[in-house]
Amino acid sequence: MNRKLSDLSGRNAIVTGGARGIGAAAALALAREGANVVVADLIDASETVRQVESLGQKAIAVETNVAVQQDVRHMVERAIETFDHIDILVNNAGVVHRDSLLETSEATWDRVVGVILKGTFLCIQAIYPHMRERKYGKIVNVSSISGIIGGAVSKLDDSPEKMRGRSGPAYAASKGGVITLTRWIAKDVAKDGIFVNSVAPGACETEMTKGFDYNVSMLPIPRMGTPEEMAAAIAFLASDASSYITGQVLNVDGGWVTA
């Protein structure tokens, strides 16, 4: 019997920022297709692990600060020690800020860029030798439409200030950097059988967007997206269904960004 292109049976994944939101949904989407999952996060990820195990797959939680190289190397070592090999890396860990240009402190810039952009780089750098040796790997980086359009505009539900909820400059710059990094690495590692792509979520119902109005009634698909919808795109790019796709950005945004 031919293997379904979406089938991830026998494959093992690392999902950063997997304790909640898009990361947790991605871990479960991969598990439903048969993958075992390493759930990496700075906060307690035991609930995601429990849900993955309830689907019949194996999972472990690894406390990880992706902005710290030693933490990232430990995460990869634990993953390989537990599951022998890693086929999929989902770089989802992130933080958001909504400060203005003048309000953005150096500390905020360093923290946001460190987690989102540096963290994505460190995780790819750490897993690359392992994937190269096996001649196979699927890397999916979670960016944002903020990295394409320069910050998604929203406002607090009870605020008349139109721009108050706009994602800040460090967030937009980091997410834009993730897209460029995706393209650079995709060109560098394709020869090793490694595929590198990105998803760019639009307005999505997570803890980060709770209480903010993104005016989604104006979108072609006039509603907020869900973590599960973002996760479905991630699972597609993590599977053999995307076997001739690399260096691409898939906007999962209800039509917010159009060509």
PDB file of C-alpha atoms in Angstrom, residues 143-152 167 171-177 179-180 200-201:
ATOM      1  CA  SER A 143       6.615  34.178  10.509  1.00  0.00           C
ATOM      2  CA  SER A 144       3.717  36.644  10.321  1.00  0.00           C
ATOM      3  CA  ILE A 145       2.075  38.965   7.853  1.00  0.00           C
ATOM      4  CA  SER A 146       3.612  41.670  10.072  1.00  0.00           C
ATOM      5  CA  GLY A 147       6.920  40.690   8.514  1.00  0.00           C
ATOM      6  CA  ILE A 148       5.455  41.289   5.048  1.00  0.00           C
ATOM      7  CA  ILE A 149       3.368  44.434   5.462  1.00  0.00           C
ATOM      8  CA  GLY A 150       5.289  46.063   8.325  1.00  0.00           C
ATOM      9  CA  GLY A 151       3.005  45.392  11.277  1.00  0.00           C
ATOM     10  CA  ALA A 152      -0.607  44.284  11.499  1.00  0.00           C
ATOM     11  CA  SER A 167       2.574  45.069  16.278  1.00  0.00           C
ATOM     12  CA  TYR A 171       8.247  42.147  16.029  1.00  0.00           C
ATOM     13  CA  ALA A 172       7.760  43.193  12.403  1.00  0.00           C
ATOM     14  CA  ALA A 173      11.510  43.314  11.755  1.00  0.00           C
ATOM     15  CA  SER A 174      12.037  39.893  13.366  1.00  0.00           C
ATOM     16  CA  LYS A 175       9.239  38.246  11.410  1.00  0.00           C
ATOM     17  CA  GLY A 176      10.493  39.816   8.191  1.00  0.00           C
ATOM     18  CA  GLY A 177      13.935  38.507   9.046  1.00  0.00           C
ATOM     19  CA  ILE A 179      11.199  35.132   5.935  1.00  0.00           C
ATOM     20  CA  THR A 180      14.561  36.221   4.514  1.00  0.00           C
ATOM     21  CA  ALA A 200       2.815  33.720   7.776  1.00  0.00           C
ATOM     22  CA  PRO A 201      -0.294  33.822   9.957  1.00  0.00           C
TER      23      PRO A 201
END
